[in-house]
Tab-separated table of C-alpha atoms and ligand atoms in Angstrom:
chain	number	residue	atom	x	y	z
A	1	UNK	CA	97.052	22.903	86.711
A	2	UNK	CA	96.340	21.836	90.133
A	3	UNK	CA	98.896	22.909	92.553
A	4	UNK	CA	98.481	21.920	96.777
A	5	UNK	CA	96.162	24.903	98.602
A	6	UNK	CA	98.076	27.342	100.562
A	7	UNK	CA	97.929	27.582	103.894
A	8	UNK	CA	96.318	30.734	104.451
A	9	UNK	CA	93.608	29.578	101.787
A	10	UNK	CA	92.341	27.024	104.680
A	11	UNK	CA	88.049	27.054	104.984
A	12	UNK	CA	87.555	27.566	108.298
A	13	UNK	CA	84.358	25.748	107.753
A	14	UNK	CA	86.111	22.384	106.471
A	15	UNK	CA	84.892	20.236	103.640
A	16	UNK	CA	83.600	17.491	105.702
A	17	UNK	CA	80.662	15.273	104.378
A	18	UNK	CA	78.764	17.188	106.765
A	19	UNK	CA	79.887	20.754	105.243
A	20	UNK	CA	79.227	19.300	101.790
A	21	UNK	CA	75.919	18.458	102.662
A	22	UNK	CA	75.558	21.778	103.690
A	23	UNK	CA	76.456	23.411	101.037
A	24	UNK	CA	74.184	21.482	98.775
A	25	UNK	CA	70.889	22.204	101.068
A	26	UNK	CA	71.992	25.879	101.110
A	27	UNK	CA	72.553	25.698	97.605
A	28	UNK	CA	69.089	24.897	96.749
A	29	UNK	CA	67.391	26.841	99.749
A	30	UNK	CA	69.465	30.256	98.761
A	31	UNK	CA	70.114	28.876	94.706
A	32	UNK	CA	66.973	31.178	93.489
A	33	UNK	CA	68.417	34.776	95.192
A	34	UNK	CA	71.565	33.640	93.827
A	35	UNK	CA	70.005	33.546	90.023
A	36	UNK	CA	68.183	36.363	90.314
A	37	UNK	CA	71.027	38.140	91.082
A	38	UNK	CA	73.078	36.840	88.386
A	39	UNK	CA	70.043	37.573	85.841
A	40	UNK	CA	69.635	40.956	87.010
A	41	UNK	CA	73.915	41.488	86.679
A	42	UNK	CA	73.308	40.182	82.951
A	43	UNK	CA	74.970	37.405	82.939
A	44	UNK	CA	74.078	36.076	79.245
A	45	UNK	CA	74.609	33.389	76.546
A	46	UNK	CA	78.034	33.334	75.635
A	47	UNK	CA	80.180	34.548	78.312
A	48	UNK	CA	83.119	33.040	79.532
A	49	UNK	CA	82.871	33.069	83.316
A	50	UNK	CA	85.130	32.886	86.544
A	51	UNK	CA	83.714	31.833	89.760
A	52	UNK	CA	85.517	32.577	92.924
A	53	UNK	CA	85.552	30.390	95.328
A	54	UNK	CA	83.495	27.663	94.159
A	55	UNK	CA	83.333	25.055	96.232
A	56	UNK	CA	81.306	21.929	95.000
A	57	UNK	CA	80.314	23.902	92.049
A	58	UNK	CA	76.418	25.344	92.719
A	59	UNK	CA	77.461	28.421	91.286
A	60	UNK	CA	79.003	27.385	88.367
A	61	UNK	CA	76.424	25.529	87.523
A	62	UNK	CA	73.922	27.754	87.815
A	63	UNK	CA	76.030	30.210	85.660
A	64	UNK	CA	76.726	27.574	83.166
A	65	UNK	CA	72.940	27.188	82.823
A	66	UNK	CA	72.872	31.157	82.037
A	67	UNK	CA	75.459	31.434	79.728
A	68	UNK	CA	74.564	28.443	77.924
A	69	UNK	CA	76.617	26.319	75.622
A	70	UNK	CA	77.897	29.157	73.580
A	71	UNK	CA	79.863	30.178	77.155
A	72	UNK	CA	82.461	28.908	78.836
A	73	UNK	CA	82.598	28.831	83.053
A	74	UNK	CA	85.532	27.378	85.382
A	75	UNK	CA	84.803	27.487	88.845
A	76	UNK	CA	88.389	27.589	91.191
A	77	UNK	CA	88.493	26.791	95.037
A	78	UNK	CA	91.746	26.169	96.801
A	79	UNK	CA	90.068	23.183	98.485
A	80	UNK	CA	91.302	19.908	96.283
A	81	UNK	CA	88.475	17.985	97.920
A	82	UNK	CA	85.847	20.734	97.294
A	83	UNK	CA	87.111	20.801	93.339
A	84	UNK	CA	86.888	16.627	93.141
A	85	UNK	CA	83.448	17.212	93.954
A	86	UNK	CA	82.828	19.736	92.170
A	87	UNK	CA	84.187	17.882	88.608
A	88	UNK	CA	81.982	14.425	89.264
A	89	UNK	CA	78.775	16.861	89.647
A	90	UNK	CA	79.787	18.029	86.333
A	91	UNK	CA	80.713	14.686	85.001
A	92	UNK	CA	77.404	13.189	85.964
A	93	UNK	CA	75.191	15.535	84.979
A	94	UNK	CA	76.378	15.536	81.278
A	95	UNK	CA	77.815	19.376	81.116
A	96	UNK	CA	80.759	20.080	79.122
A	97	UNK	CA	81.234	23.839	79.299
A	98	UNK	CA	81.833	24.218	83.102
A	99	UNK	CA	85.376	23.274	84.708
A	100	UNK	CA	87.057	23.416	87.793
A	101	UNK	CA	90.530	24.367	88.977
A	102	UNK	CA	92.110	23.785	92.122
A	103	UNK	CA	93.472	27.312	92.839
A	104	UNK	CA	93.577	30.908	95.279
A	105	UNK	CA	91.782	33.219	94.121
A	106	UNK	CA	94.126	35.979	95.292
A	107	UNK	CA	96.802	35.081	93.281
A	108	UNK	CA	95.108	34.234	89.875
A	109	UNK	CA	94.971	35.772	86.216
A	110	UNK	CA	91.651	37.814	85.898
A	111	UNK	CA	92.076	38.523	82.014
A	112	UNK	CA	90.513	36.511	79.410
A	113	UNK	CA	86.866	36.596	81.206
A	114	UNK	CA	83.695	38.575	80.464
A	115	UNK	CA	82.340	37.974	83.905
A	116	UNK	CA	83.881	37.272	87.207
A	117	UNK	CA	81.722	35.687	89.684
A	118	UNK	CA	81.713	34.387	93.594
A	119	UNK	CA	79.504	33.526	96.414
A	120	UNK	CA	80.006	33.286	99.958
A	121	UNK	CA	83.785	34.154	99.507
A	122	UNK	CA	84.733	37.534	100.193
A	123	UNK	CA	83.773	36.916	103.723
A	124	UNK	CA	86.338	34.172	103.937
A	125	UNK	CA	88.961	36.400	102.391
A	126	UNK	CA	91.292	38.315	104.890
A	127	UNK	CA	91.296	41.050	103.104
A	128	UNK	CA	88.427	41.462	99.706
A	129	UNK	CA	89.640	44.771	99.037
A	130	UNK	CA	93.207	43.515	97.860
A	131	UNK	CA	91.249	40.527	95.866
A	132	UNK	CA	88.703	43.387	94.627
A	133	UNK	CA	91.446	45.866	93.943
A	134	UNK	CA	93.736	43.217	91.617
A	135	UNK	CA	89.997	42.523	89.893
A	136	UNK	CA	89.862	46.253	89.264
A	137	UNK	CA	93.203	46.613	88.163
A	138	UNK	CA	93.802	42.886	85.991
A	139	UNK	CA	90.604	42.081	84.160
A	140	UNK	CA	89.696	44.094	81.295
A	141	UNK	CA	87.392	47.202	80.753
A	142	UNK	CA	83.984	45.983	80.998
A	143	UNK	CA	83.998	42.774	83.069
A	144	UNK	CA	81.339	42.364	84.940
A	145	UNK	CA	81.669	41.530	88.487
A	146	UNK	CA	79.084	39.754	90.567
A	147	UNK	CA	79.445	38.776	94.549
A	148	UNK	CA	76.270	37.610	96.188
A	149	UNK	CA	77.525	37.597	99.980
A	150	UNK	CA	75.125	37.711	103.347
A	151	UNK	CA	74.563	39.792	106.583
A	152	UNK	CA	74.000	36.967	109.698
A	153	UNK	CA	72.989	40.208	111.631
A	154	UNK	CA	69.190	40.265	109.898
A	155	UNK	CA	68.608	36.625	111.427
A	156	UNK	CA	65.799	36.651	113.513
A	157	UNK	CA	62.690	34.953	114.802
A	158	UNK	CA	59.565	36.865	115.401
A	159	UNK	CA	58.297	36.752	118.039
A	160	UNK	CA	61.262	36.326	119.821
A	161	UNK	CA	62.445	32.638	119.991
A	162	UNK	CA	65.304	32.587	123.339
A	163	UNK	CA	66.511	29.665	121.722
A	164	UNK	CA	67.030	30.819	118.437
A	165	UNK	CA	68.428	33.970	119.438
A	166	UNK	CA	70.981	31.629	121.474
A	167	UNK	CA	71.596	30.014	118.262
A	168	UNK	CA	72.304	32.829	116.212
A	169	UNK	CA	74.460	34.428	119.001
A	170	UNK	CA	76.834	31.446	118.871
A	171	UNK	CA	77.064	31.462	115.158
A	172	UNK	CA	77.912	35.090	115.052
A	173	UNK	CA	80.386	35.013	117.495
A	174	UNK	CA	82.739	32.199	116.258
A	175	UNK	CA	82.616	33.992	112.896
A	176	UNK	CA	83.656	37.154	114.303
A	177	UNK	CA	86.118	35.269	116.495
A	178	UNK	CA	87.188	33.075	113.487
A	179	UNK	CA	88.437	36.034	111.623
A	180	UNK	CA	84.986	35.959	109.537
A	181	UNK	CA	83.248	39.034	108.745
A	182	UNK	CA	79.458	38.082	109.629
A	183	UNK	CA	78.016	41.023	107.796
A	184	UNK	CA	80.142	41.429	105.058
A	185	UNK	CA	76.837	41.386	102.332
A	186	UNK	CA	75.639	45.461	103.322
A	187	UNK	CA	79.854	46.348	103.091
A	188	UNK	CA	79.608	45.713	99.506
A	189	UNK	CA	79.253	48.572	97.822
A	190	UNK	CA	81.952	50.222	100.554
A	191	UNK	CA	84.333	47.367	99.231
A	192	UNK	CA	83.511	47.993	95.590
A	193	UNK	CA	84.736	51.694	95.895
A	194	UNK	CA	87.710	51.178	97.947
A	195	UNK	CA	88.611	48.653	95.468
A	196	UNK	CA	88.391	50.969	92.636
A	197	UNK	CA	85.624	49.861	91.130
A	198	UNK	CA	82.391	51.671	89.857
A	199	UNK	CA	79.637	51.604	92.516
A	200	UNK	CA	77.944	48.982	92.299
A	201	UNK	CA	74.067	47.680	91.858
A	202	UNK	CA	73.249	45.984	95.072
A	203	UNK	CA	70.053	44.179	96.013
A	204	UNK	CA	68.975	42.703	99.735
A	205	UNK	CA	66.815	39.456	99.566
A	206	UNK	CA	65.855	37.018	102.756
A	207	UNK	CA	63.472	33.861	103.119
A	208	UNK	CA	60.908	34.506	106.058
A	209	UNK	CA	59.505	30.648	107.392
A	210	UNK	CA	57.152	29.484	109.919
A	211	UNK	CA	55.139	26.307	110.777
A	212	UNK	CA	56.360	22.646	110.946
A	213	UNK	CA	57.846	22.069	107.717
A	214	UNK	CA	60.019	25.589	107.111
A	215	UNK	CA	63.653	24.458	106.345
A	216	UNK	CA	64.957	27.304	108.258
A	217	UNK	CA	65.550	25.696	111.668
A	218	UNK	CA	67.551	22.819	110.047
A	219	UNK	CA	69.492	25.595	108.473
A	220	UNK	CA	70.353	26.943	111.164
A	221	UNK	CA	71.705	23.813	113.177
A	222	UNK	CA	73.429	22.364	110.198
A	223	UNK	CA	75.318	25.806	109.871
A	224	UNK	CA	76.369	25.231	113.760
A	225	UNK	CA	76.936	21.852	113.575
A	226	UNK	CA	79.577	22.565	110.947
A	227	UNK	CA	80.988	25.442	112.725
A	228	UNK	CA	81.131	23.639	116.066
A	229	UNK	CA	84.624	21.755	116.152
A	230	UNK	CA	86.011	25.552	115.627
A	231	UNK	CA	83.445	27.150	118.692
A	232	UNK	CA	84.720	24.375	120.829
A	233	UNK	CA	88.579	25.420	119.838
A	234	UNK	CA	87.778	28.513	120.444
A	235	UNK	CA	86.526	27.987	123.669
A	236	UNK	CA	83.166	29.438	122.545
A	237	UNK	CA	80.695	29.482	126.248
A	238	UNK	CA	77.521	28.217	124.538
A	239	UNK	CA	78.984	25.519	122.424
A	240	UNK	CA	78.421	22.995	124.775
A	241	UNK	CA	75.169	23.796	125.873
A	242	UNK	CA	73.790	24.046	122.207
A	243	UNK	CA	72.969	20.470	122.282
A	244	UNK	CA	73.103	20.281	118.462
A	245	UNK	CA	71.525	16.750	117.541
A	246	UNK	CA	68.157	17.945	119.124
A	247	UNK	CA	68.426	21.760	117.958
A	248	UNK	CA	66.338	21.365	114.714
A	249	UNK	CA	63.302	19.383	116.374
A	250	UNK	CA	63.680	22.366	119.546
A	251	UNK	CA	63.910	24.840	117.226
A	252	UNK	CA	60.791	23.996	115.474
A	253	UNK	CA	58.893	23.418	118.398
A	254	UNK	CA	59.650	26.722	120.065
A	255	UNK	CA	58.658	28.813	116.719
A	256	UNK	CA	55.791	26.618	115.923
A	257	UNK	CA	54.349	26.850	119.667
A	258	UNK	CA	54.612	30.940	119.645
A	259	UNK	CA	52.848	30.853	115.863
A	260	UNK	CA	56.213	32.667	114.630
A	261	UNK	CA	58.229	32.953	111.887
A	262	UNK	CA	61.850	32.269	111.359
A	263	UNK	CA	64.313	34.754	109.135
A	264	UNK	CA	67.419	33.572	108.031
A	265	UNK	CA	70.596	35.700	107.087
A	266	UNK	CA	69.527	38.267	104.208
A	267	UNK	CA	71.679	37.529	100.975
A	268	UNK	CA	73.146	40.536	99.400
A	269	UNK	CA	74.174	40.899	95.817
A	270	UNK	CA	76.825	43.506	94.577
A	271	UNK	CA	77.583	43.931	90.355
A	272	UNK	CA	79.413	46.441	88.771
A	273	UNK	CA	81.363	46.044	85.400
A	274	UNK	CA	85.335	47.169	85.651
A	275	UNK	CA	85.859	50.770	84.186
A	276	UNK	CA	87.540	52.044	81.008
A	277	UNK	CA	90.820	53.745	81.835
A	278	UNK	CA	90.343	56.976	82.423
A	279	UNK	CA	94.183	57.210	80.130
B	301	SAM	C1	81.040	29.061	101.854
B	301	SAM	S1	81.947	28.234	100.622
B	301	SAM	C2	81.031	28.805	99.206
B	301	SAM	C3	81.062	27.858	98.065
B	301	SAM	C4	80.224	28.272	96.851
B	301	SAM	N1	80.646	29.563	96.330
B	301	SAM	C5	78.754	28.288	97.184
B	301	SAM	O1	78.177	29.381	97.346
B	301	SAM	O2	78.156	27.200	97.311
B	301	SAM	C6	83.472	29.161	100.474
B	301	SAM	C7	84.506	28.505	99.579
B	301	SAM	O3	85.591	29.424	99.384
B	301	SAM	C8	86.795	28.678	99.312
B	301	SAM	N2	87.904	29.581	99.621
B	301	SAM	C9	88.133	30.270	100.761
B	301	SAM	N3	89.250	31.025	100.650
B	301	SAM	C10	89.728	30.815	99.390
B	301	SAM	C11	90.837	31.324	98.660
B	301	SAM	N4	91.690	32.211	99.207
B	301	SAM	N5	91.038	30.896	97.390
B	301	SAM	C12	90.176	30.007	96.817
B	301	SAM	N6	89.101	29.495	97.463
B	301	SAM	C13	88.872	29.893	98.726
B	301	SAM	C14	86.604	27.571	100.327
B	301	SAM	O4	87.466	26.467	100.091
B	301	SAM	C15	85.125	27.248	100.156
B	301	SAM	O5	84.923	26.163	99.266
């Protein structure tokens, strides 16, 4: 049942049709990692699967195509406009075994699943070890449990590009000031443990661009573009100097003049499967 989002659920990125956008290129530029990662977890034909935090759905989707139509997936967010979104990708593209829920994800029933999944959530979370530790202790022996999450701090250009270095700067900081953990993807298997969980299987995986056509600069602006209404409340210094409708084409003509190559964020994936009581 869908019930209004709690405050403290707010995304501090916003579901604008900017953000959405956003999501959708990242979704396909990051979408592969993301599989292999749920491949590798054994995610299989017939599981009934809970994605955390799923905004317009990628994940789910992705996990519905894994488990197939022998499996079941609903996908919660506590964004209502996020989970509309969400249900008419669904609706238009035919599939009938993924659904979406308007809901926290701290407060909700982990039983009843074989796999509990999430992307780019625990790093919006105030504190994942409370939402790991209730996964530990709630959802039965054997669940597996899957979080693909990133580390900004392995962004780079190389040779060093001063204005993507400027770029990255600013995006680091107002997720540090924002109450956003920036590097949350190599804390994984820390968070697993403290959690209670078993340690967990963990694998690293970034893009590496160059030249005219790499998507990586665009990524980059359209991630700052979204997070610029909070810089500027923040009272961020380089937030106004960014000048963000020219950043892609500066971007790509800084790296493409000193031959370089752009790396985003690295993507980090974490899987475990709950323990057996040890009763
Ligand atoms: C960066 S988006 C990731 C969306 C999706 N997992 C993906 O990778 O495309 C983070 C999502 O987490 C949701 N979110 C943040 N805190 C939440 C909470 N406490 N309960 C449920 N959803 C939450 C936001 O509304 C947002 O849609």
């Amino acid at each position: 049942m869908d019930s209004p989002a709690p405050a403290q659920h707010a995304y501090k990125l916003g579901h604008s049709a900017t953000e959405v956008r956003r999501l959708e290129l990242q979704a396909r530029y990051i979408g592969g990692f993301t599989e292999d990662i749920l491949k590798r977890a054994r995610l299989v034909s017939g599981m009934r699967v809970l994605d955390l935090g799923c905004g317009i759905g990628d994940v789910s989707f992705l996990a519905a195509s894994l488990v197939g139509p022998m499996g079941d997936v609903r996908g919660i967010d506590a964004a209502p406009g996020a989970i509309d979104i969400a249900r008419q990708r669904a609706a238009s593209a035919g599939m009938t075994s993924v659904h979406f829920d308007v809901a926290g994800v701290m407060d909700f029933d982990f039983s009843n699943v074989d796999a509990i999944i999430g992307r780019l959530i625990l790093l919006h979370i105030p504190d994942p070890v409370q939402l790991l530790a209730r996964v530990a202790s709630t959802a039965s022996p054997g669940t597996l449990v899957v979080f693909h999450e990133l580390d900004m701090s392995t962004a780079r250009s190389v040779p060093e590009s001063p204005l993507c270095t400027k770029g990255l700067r600013l995006l680091i900081e107002t997720f540090r000031r924002a109450g956003i953990d920036p590097d949350i993807g190599s804390k994984l298997f820390t968070l697993f443990r403290q959690a209670g969980l078993p340690d967990p299987d963990m694998l690293l995986a970034a893009r590496i661009e160059g030249g005219p056509d790499a998507f990586a600069y665009q990524y980059l602006a359209d991630t700052l573009r979204t997070l610029m209404p909070l810089a500027q409340h923040l009272g961020i210094a380089d937030a106004d100097s960014i000048d963000i409708d020219t950043l892609t084409t500066r971007l790509r003509d800084e790296i493409v003049s000193l031959d370089g190559v752009m790396q985003p964020p690295a993507y980090l994936g974490a899987w475990a499967r709950v323990a057996h009581s040890r009763r």
